[in-house]
Short mmCIF file of C-alpha atoms in Angstrom, two decimals:
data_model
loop_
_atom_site.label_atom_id
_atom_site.label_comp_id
_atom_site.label_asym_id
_atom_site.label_seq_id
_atom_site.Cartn_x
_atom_site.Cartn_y
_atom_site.Cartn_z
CA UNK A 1 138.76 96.82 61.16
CA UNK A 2 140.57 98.27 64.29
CA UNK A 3 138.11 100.94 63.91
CA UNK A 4 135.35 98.45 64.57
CA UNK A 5 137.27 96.50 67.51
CA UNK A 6 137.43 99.90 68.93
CA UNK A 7 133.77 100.69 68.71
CA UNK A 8 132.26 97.51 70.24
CA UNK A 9 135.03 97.31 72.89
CA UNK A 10 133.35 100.68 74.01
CA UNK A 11 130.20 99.15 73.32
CA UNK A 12 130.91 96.10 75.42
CA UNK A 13 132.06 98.70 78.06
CA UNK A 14 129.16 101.18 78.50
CA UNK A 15 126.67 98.05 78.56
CA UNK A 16 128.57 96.69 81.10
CA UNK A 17 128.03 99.99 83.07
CA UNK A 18 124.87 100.73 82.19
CA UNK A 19 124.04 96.77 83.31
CA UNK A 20 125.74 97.71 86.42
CA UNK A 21 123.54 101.09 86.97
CA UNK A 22 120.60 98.91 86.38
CA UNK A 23 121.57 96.03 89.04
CA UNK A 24 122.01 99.18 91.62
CA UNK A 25 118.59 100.47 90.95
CA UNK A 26 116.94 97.33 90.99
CA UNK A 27 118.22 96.54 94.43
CA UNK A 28 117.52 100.10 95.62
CA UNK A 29 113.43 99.48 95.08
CA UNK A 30 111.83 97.46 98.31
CA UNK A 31 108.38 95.74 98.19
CA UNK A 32 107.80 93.63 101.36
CA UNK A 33 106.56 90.13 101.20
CA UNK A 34 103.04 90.13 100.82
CA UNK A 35 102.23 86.79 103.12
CA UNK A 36 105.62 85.57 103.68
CA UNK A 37 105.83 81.82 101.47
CA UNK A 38 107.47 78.61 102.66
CA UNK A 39 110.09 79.03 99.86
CA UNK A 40 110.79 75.16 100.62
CA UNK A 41 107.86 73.98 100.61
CA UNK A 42 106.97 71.74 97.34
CA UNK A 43 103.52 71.39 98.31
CA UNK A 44 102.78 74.80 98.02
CA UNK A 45 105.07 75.22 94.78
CA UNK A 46 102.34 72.32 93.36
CA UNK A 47 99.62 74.08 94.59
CA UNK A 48 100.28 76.83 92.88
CA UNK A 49 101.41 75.15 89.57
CA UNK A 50 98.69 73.47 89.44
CA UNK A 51 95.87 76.40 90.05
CA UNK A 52 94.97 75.29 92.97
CA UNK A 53 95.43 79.23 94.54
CA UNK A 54 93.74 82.28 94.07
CA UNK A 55 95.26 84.51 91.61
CA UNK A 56 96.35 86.91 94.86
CA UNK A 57 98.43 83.92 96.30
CA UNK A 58 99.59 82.67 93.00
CA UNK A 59 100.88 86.19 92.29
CA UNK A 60 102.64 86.71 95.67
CA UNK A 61 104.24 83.31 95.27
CA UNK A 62 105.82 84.08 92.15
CA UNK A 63 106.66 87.36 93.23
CA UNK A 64 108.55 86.13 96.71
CA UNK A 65 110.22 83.42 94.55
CA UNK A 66 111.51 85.76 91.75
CA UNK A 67 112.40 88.51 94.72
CA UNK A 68 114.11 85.75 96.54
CA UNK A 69 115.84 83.92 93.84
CA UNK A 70 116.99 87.79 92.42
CA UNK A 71 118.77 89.12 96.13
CA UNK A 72 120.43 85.70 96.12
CA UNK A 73 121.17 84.95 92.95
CA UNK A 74 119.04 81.74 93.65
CA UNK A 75 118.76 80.41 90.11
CA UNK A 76 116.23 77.62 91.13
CA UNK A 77 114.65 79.94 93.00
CA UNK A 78 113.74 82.18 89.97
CA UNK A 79 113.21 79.44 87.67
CA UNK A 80 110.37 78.27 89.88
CA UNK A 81 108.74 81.83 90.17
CA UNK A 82 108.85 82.13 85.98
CA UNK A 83 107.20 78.59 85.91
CA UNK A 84 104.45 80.31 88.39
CA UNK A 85 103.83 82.84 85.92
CA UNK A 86 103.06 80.22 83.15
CA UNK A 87 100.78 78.79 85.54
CA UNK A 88 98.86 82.43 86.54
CA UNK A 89 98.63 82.44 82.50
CA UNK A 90 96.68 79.31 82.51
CA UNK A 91 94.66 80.54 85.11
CA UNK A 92 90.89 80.12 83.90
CA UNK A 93 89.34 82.59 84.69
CA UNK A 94 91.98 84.90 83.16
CA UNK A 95 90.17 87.24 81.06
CA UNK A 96 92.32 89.75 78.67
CA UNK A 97 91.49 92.15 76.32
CA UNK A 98 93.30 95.13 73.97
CA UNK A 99 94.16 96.90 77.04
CA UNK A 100 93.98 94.82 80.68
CA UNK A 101 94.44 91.56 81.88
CA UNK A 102 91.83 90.87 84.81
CA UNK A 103 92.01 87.68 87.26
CA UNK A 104 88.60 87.00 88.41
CA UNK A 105 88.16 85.26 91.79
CA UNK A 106 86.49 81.71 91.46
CA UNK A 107 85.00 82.17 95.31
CA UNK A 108 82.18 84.19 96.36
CA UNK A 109 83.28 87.07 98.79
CA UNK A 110 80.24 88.53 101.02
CA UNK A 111 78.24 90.42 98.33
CA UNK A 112 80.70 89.54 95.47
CA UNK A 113 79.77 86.94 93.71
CA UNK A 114 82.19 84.19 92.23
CA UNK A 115 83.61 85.03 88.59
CA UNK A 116 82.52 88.76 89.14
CA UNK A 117 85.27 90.49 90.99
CA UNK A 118 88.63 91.45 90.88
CA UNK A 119 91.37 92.62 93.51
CA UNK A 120 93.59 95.49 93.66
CA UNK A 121 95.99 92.97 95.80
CA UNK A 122 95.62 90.20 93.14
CA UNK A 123 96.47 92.33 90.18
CA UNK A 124 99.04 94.25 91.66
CA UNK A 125 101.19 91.31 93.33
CA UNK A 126 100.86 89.36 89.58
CA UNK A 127 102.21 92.84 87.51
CA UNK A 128 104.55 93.15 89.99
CA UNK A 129 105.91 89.88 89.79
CA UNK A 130 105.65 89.84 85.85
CA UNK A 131 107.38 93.44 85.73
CA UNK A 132 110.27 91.94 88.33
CA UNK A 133 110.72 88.52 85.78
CA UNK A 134 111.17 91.53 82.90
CA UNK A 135 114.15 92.80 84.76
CA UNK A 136 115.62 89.24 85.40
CA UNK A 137 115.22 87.96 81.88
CA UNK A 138 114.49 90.60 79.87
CA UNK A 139 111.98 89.07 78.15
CA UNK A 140 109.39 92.18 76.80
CA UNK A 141 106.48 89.34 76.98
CA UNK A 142 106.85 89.93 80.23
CA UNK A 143 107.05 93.46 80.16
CA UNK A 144 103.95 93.82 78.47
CA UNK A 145 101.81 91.34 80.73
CA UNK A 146 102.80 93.67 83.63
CA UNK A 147 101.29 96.71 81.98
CA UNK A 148 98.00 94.93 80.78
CA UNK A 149 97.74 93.35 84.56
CA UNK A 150 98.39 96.48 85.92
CA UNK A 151 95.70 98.58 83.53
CA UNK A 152 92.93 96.88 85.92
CA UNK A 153 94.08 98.42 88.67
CA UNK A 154 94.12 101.82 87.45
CA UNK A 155 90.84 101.45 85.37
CA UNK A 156 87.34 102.00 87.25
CA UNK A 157 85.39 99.56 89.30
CA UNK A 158 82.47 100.41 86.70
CA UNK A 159 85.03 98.90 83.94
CA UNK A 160 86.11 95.62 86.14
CA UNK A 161 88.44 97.60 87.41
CA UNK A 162 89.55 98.63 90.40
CA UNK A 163 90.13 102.43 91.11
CA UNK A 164 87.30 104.69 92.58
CA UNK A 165 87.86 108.07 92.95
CA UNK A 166 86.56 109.65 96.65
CA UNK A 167 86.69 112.95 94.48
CA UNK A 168 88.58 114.77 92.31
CA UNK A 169 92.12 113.47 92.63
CA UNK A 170 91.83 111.31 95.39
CA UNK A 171 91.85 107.58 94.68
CA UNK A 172 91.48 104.47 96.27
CA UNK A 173 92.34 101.06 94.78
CA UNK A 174 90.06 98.04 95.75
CA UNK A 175 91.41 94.47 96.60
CA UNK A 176 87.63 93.76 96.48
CA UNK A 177 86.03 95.15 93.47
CA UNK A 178 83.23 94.53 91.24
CA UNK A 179 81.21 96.75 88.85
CA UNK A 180 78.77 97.46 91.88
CA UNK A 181 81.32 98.98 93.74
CA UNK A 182 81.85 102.95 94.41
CA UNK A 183 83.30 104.95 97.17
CA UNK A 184 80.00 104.36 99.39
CA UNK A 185 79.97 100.28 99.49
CA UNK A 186 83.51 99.82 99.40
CA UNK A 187 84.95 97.18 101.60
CA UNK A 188 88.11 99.79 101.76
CA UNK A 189 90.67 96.81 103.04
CA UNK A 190 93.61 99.18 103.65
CA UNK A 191 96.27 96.21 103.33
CA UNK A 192 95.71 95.42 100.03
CA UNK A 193 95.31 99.60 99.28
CA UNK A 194 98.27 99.87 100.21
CA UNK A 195 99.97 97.24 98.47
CA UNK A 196 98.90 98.47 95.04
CA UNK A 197 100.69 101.91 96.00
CA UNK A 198 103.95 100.47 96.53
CA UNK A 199 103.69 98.35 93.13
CA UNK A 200 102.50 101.45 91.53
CA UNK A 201 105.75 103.74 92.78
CA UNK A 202 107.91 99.91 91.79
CA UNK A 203 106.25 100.59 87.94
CA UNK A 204 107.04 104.47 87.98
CA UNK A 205 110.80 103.60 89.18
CA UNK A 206 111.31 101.12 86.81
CA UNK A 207 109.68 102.11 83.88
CA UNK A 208 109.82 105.72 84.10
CA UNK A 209 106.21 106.24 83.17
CA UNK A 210 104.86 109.43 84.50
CA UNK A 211 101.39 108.15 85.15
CA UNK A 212 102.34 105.34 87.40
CA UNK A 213 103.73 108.45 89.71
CA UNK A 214 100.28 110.32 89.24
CA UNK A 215 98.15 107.31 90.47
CA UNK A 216 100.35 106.97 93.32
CA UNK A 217 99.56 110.77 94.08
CA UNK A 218 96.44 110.37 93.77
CA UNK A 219 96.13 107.06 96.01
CA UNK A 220 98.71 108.59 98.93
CA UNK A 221 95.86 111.41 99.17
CA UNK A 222 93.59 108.67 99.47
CA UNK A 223 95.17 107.16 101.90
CA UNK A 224 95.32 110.24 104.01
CA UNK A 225 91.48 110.34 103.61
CA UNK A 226 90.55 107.17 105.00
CA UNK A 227 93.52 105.39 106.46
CA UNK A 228 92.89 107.14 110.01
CA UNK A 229 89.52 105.80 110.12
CA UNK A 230 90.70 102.03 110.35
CA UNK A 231 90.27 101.63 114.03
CA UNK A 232 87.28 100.84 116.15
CA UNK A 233 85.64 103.76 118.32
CA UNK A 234 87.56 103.26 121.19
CA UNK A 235 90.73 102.80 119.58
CA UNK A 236 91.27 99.35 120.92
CA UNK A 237 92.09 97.52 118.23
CA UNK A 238 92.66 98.34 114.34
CA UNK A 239 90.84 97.48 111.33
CA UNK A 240 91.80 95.70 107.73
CA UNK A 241 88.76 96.26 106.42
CA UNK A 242 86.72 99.33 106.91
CA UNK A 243 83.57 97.69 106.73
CA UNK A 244 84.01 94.85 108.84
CA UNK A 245 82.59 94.40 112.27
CA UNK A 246 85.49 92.14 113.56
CA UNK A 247 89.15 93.66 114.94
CA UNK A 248 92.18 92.84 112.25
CA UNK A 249 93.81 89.83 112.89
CA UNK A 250 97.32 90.49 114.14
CA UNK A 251 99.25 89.54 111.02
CA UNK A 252 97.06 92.24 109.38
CA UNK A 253 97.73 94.89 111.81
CA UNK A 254 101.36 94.21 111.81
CA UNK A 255 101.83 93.82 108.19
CA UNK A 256 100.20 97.61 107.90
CA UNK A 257 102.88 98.92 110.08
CA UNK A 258 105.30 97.04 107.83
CA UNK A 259 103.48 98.62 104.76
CA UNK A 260 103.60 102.10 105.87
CA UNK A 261 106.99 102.31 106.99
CA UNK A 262 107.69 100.92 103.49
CA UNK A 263 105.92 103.66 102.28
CA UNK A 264 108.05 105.64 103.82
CA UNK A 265 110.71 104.96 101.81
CA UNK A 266 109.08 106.70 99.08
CA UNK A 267 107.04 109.32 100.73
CA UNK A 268 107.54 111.76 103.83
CA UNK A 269 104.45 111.94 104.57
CA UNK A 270 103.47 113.08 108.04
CA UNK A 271 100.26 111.17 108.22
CA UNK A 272 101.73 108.10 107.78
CA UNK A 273 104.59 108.61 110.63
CA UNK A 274 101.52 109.55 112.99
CA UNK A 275 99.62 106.10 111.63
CA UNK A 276 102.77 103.97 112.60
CA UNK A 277 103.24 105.41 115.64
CA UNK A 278 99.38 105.54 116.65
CA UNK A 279 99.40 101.70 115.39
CA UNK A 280 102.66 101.24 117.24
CA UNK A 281 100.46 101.99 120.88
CA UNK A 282 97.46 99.64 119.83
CA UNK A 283 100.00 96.92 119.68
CA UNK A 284 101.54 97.84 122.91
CA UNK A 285 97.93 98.27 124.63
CA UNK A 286 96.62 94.64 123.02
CA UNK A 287 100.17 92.88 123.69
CA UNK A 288 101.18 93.18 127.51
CA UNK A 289 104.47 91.95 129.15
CA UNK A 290 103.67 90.08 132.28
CA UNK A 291 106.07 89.04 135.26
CA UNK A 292 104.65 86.68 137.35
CA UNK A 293 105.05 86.13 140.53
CA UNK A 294 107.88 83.89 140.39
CA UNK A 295 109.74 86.39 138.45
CA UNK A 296 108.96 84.76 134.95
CA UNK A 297 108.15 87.32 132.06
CA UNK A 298 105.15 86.17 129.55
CA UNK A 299 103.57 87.68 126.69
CA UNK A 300 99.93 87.97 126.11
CA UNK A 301 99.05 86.56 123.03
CA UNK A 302 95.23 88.01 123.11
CA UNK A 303 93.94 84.25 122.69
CA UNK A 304 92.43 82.52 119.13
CA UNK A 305 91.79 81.94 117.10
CA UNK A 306 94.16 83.82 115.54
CA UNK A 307 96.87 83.29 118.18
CA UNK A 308 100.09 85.66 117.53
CA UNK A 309 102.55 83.11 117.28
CA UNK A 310 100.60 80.85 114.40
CA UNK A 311 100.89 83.88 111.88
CA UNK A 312 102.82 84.05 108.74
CA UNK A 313 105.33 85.88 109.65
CA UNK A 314 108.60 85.42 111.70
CA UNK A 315 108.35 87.83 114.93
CA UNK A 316 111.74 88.32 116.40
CA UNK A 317 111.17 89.78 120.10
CA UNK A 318 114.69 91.50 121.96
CA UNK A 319 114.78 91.84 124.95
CA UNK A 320 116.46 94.64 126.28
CA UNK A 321 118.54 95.00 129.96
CA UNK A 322 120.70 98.29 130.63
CA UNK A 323 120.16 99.31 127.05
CA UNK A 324 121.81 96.06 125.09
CA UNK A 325 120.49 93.14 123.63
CA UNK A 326 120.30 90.19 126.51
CA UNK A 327 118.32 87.90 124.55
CA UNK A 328 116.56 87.46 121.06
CA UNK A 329 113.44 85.37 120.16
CA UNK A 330 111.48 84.11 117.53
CA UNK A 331 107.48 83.64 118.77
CA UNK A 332 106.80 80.79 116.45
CA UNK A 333 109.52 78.82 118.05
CA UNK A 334 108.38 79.45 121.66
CA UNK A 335 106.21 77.22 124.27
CA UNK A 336 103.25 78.32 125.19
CA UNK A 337 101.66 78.00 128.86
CA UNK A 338 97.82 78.36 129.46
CA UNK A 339 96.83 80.36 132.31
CA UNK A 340 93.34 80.65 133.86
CA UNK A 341 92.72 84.41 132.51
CA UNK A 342 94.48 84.46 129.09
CA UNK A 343 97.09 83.06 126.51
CA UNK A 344 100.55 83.22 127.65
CA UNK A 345 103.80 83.09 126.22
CA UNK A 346 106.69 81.99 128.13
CA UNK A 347 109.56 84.57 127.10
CA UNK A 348 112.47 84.65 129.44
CA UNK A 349 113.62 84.37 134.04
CA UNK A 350 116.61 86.98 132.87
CA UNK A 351 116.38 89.55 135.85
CA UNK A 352 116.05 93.15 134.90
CA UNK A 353 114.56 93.33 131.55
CA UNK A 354 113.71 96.75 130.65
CA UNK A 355 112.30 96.81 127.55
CA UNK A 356 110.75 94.32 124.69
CA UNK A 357 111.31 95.25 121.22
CA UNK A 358 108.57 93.17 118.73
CA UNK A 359 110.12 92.60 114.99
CA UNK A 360 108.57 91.45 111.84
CA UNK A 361 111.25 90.34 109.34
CA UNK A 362 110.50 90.91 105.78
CA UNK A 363 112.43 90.53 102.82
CA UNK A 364 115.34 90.83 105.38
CA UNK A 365 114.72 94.10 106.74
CA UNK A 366 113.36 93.99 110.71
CA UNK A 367 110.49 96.20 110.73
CA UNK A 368 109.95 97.62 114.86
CA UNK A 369 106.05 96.70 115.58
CA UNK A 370 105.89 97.81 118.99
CA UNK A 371 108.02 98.48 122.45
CA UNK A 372 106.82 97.67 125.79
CA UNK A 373 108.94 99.40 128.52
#
């Protein structure tokens, strides 16, 4: 009998450790908030409960929820992201088989027709928030869901999936994808790419599978194929989608830098320091400081209708005098003042400023958008 008070004190002991080792390396992994989520919002908590989203904003909801409620031990917080998850399950155009789960979109999308096509985005912001509720509860329902939704993303367009291959061992993963899709019509939105590759390194770290590693190989060399071709030809402006004729709204541009230096977490890879510093100078070029001629500095905010301010995120802007912090800002708090020529943002009449450091806060890392000396 002491014998076997002996063994499961041990027992009791090593779990405790090995729960402990597991904590660490959960909170070691970082996905950024894909759309940040008015956590208090209970309309949008409805919405979503009651299918009123798209399966890519049901799935980031849960997921910023569940990643919420986990780094602060919110339990409301996580109940509301698992009662998400029913509601993605009831989603009706939810179509599963032996293998996959697929979430077809109910709207058409330019040459994708409603019911027909699936998203790289959608797929891999619901696995990743079913793989993350798995780790909270350890429920293997879960567990499994995350595979099947993540199998679509990883199985070819020609399949409902989502992967095309640009040639042997270089892949790209579509947030826009139907069976008509292959590397020459792709939409190639780089956001959503890029998305999927940090939910595919999240499913290699916590499930150890070794093939979750290769297709984020595979995608990285994608990415090094055609993420430097986002841009227009003069290098004004940047590009979500490779296809499109229009410039990236500025949440998109910013949330790429935030994507890529969350890459870089996980990869040292040389292209995508020169991307985040090349993306780092369109910012600079499209955003100017002013100082009038009173002595007041303004920021341009380019104009609508996408105006800087209005986007999802929260922009923190310091303002730097003699090399310290002399003031701190967050843009969607500001007044705005129109001015004959352009958009203008009031920021500061402190004397002397000698640099302006933009911020996007995600997840509560600040990640540096641009600098403007």
């Amino acid at each position: 009998m002491r014998n076997l008070l002996l063994l499961l004190s041990f027992g009791l002991y090593f779990a405790s450790i090995a729960q402990e080792i597991e904590v660490q390396k959960r909170e070691a992994f970082f996905l950024p908030l894909f759309w940040n989520v008015d956590l208090e919002s209970k309309e949008e908590v409805e919405r979503v409960l009651s299918g009123e989203r798209n399966p890519g904003s049901m799935g980031s909801a849960a997921f910023n929820y569940l990643y919420s409620g986990y780094l602060t031990n919110n339990d409301s917080q996580k109940d509301i992201g698992i009662s998400m998850l029913e509601a993605i399950d009831n989603y009706p155009l939810r179509k599963e088989d032996g293998s996959s789960i697929r979430y077809f979109f109910m709207d058409d999308f330019r040459d994708l027709n409603a019911g027909e096509w699936v998203s790289s985005k959608a797929n891999s912001s619901i696995a990743a928030a079913f793989l993350l509720a798995f780790e909270i509860t350890g429920d293997l329902n879960h567990k499994k869901k995350a595979i099947k939704t993540m199998n679509c993303v990883l199985e070819p367009s020609y399949e409902n999936g989502c992967m095309i291959l640009l040639e042997n061992d270089v892949s790209w993963y579509l947030e826009f994808a139907d069976v008509n899709r292959d590397k020459n019509n792709a939409y190639y939105s780089l956001n959503g790419f890029m998305y999927s590759l940090l939910v595919l390194k999240y499913f290699s770290y916590v499930l150890n599978d070794a093939k979750y590693e290769k297709a984020f190989r595979l995608g990285m060399r994608g990415l090094v194929r055609k993420g430097a071709d986002h841009y227009f030809t003069d290098n004004s402006w940047t590009k979500d989608v490779l296809r499109a004729k229009t410039r990236a709204t500025p949440r998109h541009a910013a949330y790429t830098i935030v994507l890529m230096n969350s890459l870089k977490l996980y990869d040292k890879n040389r292209f995508i320091e020169k991307e985040v510093q090349s993306r780092k100078e369109v910012f600079k070029k499209g955003y100017p400081a002013i100082i009038d001629e009173e002595g007041n500095l303004f920021f341009s905010l380019l104009g609508g209708p996408d105006l800087f301010w209005q986007d999802l995120f929260v922009l923190q802007i310091e303002l730097y005098s003699g090399g310290e912090i002399v003031e701190t800002h967050l843009l969607n708090s500001l007044d705005t003042t129109a001015r004959e020529d352009k958009h203008m943002m009031f920021l500061s009449r402190h004397k002397n400023i000698d640099s302006l450091v933009f911020n996007v806060k995600s997840n509560e890392r600040l990640f540096e958008i641009c600098t403007i000396e």
